Tab-separated table of C-alpha atoms in Angstrom:
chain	number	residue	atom	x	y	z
A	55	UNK	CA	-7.945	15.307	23.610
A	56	UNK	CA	-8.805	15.788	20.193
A	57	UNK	CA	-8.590	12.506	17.602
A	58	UNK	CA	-7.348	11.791	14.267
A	59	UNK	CA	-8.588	14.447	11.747
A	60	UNK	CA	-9.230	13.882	8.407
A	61	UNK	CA	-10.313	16.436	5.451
A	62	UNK	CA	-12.036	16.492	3.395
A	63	UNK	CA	-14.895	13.568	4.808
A	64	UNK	CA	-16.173	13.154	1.163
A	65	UNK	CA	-14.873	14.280	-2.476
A	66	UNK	CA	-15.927	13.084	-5.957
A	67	UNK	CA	-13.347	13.483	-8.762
A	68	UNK	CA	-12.880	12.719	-12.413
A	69	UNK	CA	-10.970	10.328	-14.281
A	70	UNK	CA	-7.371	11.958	-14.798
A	71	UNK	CA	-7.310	14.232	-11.787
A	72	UNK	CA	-5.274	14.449	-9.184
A	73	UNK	CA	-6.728	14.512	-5.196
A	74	UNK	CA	-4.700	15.861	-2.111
A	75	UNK	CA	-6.416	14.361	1.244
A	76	UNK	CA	-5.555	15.399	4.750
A	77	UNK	CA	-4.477	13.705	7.888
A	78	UNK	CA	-4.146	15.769	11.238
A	79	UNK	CA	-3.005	12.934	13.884
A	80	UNK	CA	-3.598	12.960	17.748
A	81	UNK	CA	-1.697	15.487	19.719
A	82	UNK	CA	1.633	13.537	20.715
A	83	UNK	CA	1.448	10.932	17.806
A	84	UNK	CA	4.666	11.292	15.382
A	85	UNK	CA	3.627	8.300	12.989
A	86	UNK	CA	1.261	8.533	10.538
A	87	UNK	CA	-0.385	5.554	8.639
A	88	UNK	CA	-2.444	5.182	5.260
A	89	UNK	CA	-4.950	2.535	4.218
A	90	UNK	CA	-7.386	2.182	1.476
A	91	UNK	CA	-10.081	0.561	2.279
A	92	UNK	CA	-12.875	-1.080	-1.084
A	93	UNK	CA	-15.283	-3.696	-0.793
A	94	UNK	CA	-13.167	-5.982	-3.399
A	95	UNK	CA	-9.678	-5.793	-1.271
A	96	UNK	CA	-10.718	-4.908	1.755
A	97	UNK	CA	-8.121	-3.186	4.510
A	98	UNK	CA	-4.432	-2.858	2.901
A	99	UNK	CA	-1.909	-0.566	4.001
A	100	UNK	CA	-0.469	2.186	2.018
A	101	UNK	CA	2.063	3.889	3.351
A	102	UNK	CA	3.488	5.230	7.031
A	103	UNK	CA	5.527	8.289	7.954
A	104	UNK	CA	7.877	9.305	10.697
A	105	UNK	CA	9.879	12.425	11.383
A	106	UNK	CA	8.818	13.459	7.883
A	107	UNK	CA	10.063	10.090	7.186
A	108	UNK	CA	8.663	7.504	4.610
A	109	UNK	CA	9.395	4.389	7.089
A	110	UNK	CA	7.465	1.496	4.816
A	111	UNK	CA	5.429	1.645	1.427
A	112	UNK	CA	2.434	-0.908	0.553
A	113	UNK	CA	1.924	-2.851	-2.512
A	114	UNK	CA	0.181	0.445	-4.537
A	115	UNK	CA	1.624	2.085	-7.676
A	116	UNK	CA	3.612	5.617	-7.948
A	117	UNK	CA	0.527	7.444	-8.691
A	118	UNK	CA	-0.064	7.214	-4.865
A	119	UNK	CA	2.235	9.576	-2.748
A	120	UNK	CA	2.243	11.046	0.571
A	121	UNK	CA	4.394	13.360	2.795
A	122	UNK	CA	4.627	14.473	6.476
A	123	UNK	CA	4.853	17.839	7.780
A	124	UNK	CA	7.160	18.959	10.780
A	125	UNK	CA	3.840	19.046	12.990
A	126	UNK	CA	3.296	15.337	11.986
A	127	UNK	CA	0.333	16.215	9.858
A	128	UNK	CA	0.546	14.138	6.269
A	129	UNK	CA	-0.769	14.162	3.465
A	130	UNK	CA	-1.920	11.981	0.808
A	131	UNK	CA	-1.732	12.412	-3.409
A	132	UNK	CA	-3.161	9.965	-5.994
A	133	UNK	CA	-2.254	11.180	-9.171
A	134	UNK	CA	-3.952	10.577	-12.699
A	135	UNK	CA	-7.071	8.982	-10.541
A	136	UNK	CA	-9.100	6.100	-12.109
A	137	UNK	CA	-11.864	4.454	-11.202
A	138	UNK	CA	-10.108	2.087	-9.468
A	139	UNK	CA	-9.241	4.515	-6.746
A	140	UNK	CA	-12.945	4.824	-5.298
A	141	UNK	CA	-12.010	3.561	-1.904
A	142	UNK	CA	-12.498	4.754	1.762
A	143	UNK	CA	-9.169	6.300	2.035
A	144	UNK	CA	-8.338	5.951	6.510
A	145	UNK	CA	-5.138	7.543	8.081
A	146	UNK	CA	-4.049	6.167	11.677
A	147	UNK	CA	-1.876	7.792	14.278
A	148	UNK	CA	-0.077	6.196	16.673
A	149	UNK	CA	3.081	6.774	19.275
A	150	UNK	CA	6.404	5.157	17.815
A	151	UNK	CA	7.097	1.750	19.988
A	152	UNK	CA	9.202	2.502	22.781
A	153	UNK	CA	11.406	-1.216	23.539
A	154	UNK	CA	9.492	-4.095	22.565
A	155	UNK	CA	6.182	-2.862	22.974
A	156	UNK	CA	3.820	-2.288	20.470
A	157	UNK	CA	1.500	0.630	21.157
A	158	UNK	CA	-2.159	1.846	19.787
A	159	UNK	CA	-2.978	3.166	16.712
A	160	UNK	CA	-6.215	5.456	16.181
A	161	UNK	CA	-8.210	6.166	12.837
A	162	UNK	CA	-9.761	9.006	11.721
A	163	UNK	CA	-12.987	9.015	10.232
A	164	UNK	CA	-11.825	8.487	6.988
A	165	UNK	CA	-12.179	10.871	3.382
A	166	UNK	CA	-14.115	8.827	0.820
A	167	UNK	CA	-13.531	9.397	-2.909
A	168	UNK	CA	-15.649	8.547	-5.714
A	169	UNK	CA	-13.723	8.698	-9.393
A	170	UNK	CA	-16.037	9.118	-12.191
B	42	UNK	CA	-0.446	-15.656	2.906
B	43	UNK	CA	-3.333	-14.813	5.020
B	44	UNK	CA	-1.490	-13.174	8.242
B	45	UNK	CA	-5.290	-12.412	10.022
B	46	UNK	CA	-8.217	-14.955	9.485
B	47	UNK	CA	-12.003	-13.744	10.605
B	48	UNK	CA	-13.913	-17.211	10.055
B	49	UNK	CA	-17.155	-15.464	10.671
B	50	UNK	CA	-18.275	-12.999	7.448
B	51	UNK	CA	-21.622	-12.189	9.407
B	52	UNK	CA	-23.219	-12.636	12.720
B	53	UNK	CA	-26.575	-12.537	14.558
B	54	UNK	CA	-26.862	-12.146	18.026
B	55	UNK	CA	-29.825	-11.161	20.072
B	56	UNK	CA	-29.699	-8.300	22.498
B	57	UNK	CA	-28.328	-8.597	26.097
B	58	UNK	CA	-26.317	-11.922	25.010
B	59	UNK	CA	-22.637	-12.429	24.806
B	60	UNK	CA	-21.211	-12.856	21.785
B	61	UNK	CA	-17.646	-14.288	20.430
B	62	UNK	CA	-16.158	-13.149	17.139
B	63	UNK	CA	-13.224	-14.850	15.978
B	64	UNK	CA	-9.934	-13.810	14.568
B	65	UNK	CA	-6.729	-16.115	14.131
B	66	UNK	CA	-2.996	-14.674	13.194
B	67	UNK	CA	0.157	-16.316	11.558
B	68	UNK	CA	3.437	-14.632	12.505
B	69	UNK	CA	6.965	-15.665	13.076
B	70	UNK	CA	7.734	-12.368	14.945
B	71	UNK	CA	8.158	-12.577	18.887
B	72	UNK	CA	7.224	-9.426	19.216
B	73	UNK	CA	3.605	-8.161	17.924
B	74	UNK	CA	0.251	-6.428	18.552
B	75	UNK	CA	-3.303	-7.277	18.294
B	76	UNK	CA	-6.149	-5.428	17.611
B	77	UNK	CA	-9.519	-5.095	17.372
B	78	UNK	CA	-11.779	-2.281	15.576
B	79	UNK	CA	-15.325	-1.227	14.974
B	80	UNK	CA	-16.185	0.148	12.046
B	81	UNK	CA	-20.313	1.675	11.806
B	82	UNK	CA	-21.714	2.107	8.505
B	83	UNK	CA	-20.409	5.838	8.669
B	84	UNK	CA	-16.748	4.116	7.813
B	85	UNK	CA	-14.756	5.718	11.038
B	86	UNK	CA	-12.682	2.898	12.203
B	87	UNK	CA	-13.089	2.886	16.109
B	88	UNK	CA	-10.330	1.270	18.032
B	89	UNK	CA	-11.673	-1.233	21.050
B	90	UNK	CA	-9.058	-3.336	22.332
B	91	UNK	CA	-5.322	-3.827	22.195
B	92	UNK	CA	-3.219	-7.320	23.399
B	93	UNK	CA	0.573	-7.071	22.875
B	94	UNK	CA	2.397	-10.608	22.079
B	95	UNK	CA	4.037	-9.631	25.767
B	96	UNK	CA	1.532	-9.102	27.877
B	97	UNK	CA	0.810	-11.781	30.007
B	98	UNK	CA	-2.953	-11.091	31.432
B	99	UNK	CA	-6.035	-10.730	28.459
B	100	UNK	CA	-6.831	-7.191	27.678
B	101	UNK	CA	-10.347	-6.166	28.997
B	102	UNK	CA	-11.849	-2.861	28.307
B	103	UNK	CA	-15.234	-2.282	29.312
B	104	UNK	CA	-17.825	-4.534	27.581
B	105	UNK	CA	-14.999	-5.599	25.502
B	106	UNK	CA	-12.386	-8.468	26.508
B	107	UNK	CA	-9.794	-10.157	24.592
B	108	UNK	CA	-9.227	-14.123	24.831
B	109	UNK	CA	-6.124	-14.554	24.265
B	110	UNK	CA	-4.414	-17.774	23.212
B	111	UNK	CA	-0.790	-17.355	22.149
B	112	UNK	CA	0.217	-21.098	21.346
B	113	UNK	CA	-2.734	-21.321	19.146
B	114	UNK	CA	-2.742	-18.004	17.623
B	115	UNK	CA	-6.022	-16.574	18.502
B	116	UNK	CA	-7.426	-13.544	19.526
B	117	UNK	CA	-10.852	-13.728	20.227
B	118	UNK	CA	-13.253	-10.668	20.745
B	119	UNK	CA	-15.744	-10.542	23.680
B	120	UNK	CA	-18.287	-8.154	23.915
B	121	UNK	CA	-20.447	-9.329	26.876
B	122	UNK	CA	-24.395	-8.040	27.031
B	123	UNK	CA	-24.508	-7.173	23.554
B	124	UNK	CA	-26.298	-3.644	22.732
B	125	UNK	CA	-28.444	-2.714	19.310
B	126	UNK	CA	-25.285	0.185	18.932
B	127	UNK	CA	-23.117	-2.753	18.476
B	128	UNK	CA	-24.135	-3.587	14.961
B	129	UNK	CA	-21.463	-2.867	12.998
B	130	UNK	CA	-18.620	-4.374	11.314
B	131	UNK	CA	-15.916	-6.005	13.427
B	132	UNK	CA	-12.132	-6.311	12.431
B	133	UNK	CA	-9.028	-7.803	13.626
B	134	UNK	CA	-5.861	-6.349	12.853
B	135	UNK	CA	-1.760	-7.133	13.649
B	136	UNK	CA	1.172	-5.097	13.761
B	137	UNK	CA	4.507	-6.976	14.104
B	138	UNK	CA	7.722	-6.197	14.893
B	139	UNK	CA	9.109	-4.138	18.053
B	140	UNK	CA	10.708	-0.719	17.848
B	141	UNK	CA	11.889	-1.604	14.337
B	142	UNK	CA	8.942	-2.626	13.301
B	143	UNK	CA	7.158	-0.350	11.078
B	144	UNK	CA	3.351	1.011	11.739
B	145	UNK	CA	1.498	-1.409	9.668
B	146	UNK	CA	-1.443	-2.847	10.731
B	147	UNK	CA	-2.600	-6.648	8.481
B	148	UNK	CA	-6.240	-6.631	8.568
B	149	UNK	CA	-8.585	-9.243	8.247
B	150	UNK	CA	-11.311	-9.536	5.974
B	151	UNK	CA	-14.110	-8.466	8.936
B	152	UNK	CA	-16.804	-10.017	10.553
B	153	UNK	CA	-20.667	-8.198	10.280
B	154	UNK	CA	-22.523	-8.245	13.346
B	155	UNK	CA	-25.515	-7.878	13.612
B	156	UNK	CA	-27.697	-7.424	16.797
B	157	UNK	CA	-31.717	-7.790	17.279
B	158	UNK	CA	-33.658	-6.750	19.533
């Protein structure tokens, strides 16, 4: 069973650009879930999609955007990049919770972006 | 406020020995998950162990357990016989809410462990 594929693994950008990463989940897996990760901040969430679906936004500004496709792959846009953005950019898949249960969510290997 | 606490920013263990890293949670939610990931200095995030608020035995997989402790609101990691491949960073994450509850994992701030040989 394939995992959680991410492209691309590495991509360098300037200031001003705009970046479109790639998030392919597990077979099965209808939610999709965004993180950035930096050495200042650490782990925060960024967004999640369902169905296509936005379902929750983190604490980032407009410039980040994502979407999901009607084969549950998403992707991810930061607009207008600075060098801020230079993160470890992780997307998770996971089943939706079925009654009270929460269920396991699995990372890809993550696309990481430099901004210069 | 801090929803996942990692006391430990760095630990070294010597091969073959158990080791403990710590991770304690804050939520009013009745209804959450726990979890614990690996992440190796090539940045993948690799899951390891899962406890839901519900179950009622501590998740074990493999080398890795889960201790467990609901009315104080931890959620230890175990690895027993501790390998050199387990160096690596070590973090603790929680998802709350049930079926409503959206896909977002709170992550703590890691622990670094480090194994000799």
């Amino acid at each position: 069973k394939a995992g959680v594929t991410q492209t691309p693994r590495y991509l360098i950008k300037t200031r001003g650009q705009q970046v479109t990463l790639s998030c392919s989940p597990i077979s099965g897996h209808r939610s999709v879930s965004w993180y950035q990760q930096t050495p200042g901040q650490g782990l925060q969430f960024l967004f999640e999609y369902f169905s296509e679906t936005q379902r929750n936004k983190g604490n980032f500004p407009g410039r980040f955007s994502g979407r999901q496709f009607s084969n549950s792959r998403s992707e991810m846009n930061v607009s207008t990049l600075e060098l801020g953005d230079s993160a470890l950019y992780l997307c998770a898949s996971s089943l939706v919770p079925t009654g009270l249960r929460n269920t396991e969510a699995f990372f890809g290997q993550g696309t990481r972006l430099t901004v210069v | 406020a801090q929803k996942i606490t990692q006391t430990q920013p760095g630990m070294f263990v010597q091969e073959k020995e158990a080791v403990t890293l710590d991770c304690t949670y804050d939520t009013s939610d009745p209804s959450y998950g726990l979890f614990w990931y690996k992440q190796p200095s090539s940045g993948e995030m690799i899951f390891l162990i899962y406890q839901g608020s519900y179950d009622q035995q501590n998740a074990t997989e493999g080398r890795y357990s889960l201790n467990f402790q609901k009315a104080r609101k931890s959620a230890n990691l175990v690895i027993s016989a501790s390998q050199l491949g387990d160096s690596a960073m070590y973090f603790c994450a929680m998802r709350e809410g049930g079926i409503q509850g959206a896909q977002k994992l709170v992550f703590g701030q890691g622990t670094r462990l480090t194994i000799n040989p």
